PDB file of C-alpha atoms in Angstrom:
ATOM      1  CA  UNK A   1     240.727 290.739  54.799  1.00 69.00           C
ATOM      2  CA  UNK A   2     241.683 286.952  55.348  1.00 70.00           C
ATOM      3  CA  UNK A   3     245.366 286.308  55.601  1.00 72.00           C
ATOM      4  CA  UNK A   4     247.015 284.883  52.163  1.00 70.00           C
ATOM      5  CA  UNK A   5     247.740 281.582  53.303  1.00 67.00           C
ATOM      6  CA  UNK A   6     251.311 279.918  52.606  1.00 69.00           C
ATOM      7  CA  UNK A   7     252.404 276.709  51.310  1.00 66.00           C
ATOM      8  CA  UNK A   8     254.998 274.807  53.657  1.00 66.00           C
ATOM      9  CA  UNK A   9     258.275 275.103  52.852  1.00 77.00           C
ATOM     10  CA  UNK A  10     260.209 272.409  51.097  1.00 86.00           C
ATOM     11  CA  UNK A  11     263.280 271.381  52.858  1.00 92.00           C
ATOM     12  CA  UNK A  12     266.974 272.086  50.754  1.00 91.00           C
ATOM     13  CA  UNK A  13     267.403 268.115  50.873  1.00 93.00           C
ATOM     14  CA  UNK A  14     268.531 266.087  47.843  1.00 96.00           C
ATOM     15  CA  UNK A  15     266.151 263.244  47.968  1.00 97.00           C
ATOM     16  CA  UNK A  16     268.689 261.071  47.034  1.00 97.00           C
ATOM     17  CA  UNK A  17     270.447 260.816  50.322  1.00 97.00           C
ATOM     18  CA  UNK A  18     267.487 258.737  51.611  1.00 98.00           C
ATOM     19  CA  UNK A  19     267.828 255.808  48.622  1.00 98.00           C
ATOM     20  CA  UNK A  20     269.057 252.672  50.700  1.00 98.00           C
ATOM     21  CA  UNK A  21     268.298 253.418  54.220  1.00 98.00           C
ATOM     22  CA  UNK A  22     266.151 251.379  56.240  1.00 98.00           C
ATOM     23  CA  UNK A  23     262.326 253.516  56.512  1.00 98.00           C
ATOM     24  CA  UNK A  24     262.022 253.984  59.737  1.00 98.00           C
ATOM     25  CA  UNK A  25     265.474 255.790  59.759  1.00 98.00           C
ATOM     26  CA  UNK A  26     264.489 257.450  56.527  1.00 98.00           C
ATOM     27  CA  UNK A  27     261.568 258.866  58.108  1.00 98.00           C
ATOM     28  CA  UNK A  28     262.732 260.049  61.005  1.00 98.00           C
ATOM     29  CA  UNK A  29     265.637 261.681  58.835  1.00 98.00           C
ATOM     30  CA  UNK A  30     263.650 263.746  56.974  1.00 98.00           C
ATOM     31  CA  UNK A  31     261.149 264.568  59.830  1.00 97.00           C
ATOM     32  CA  UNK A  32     264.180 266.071  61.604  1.00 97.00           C
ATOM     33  CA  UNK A  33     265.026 267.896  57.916  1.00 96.00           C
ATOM     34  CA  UNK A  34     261.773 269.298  58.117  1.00 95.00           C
ATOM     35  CA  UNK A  35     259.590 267.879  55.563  1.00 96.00           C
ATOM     36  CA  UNK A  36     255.929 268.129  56.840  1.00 94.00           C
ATOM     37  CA  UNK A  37     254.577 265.407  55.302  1.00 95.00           C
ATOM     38  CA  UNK A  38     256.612 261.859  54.567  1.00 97.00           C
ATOM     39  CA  UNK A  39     254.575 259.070  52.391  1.00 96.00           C
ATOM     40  CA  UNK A  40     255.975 255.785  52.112  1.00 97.00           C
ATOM     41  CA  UNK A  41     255.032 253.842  49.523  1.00 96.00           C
ATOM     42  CA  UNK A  42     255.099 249.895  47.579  1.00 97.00           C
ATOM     43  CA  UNK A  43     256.641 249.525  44.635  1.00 96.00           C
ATOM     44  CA  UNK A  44     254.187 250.196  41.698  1.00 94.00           C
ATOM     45  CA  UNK A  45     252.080 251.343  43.843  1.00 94.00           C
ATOM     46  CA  UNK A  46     249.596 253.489  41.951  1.00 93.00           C
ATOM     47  CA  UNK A  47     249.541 256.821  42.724  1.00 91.00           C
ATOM     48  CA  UNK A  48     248.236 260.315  41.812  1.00 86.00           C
ATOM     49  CA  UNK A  49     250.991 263.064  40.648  1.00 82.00           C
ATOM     50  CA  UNK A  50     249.915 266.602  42.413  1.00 90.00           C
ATOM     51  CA  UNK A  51     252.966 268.246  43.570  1.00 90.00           C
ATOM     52  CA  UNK A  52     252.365 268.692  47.516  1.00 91.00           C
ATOM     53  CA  UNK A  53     255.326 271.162  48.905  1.00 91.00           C
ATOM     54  CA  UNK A  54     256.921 269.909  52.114  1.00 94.00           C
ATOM     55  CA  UNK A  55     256.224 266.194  51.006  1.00 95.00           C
ATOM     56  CA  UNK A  56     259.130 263.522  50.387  1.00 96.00           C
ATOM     57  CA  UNK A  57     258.007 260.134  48.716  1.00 97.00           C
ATOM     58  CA  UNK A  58     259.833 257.020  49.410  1.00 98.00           C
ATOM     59  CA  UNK A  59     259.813 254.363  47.430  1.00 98.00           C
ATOM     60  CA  UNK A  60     260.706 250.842  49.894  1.00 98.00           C
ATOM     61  CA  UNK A  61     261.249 247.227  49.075  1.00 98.00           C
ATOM     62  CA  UNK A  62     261.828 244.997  51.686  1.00 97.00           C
ATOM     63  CA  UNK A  63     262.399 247.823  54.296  1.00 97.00           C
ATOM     64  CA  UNK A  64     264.706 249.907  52.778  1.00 98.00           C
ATOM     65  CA  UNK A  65     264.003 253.046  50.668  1.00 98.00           C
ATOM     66  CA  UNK A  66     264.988 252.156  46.944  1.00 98.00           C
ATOM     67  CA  UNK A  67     263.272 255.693  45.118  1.00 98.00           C
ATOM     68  CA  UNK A  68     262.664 258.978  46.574  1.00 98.00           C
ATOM     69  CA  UNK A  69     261.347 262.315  45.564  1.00 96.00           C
ATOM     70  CA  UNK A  70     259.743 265.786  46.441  1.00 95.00           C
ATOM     71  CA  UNK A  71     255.942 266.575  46.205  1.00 92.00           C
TER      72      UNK A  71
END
């Protein structure tokens, strides 16, 4: 029998730490925090909603993160 495969593990971070600093910092922040998968994204950008554990969002405008959240 085939191993029951696990979902990565979502970092004890509050999101909004991340809100107004530059990206690249941002995203080498929560790399080092452990989040397996970083997206950055435009505002409005349109996006779909499925909740991926071990993801952090980022909102940036201009450079800087302005919105951030888990999945």
């Amino acid at each position: 029998m085939a191993p029951v495969p696990t979902s990565p593990r979502t970092p004890d971070d509050d999101p909004e730490t991340y809100v107004g600093l530059d990206v690249r910092a941002a995203e080498q922040q929560a790399r080092d925090r452990g989040w397996t998968t970083v997206r950055t994204l435009p505002p409005d950008a349109v996006i779909t909603m499925e909740y991926v554990a071990g993801r952090l969002n980022f909102t940036v405008r201009d450079g800087s993160v302005v919105r951030s959240w888990k999945g």
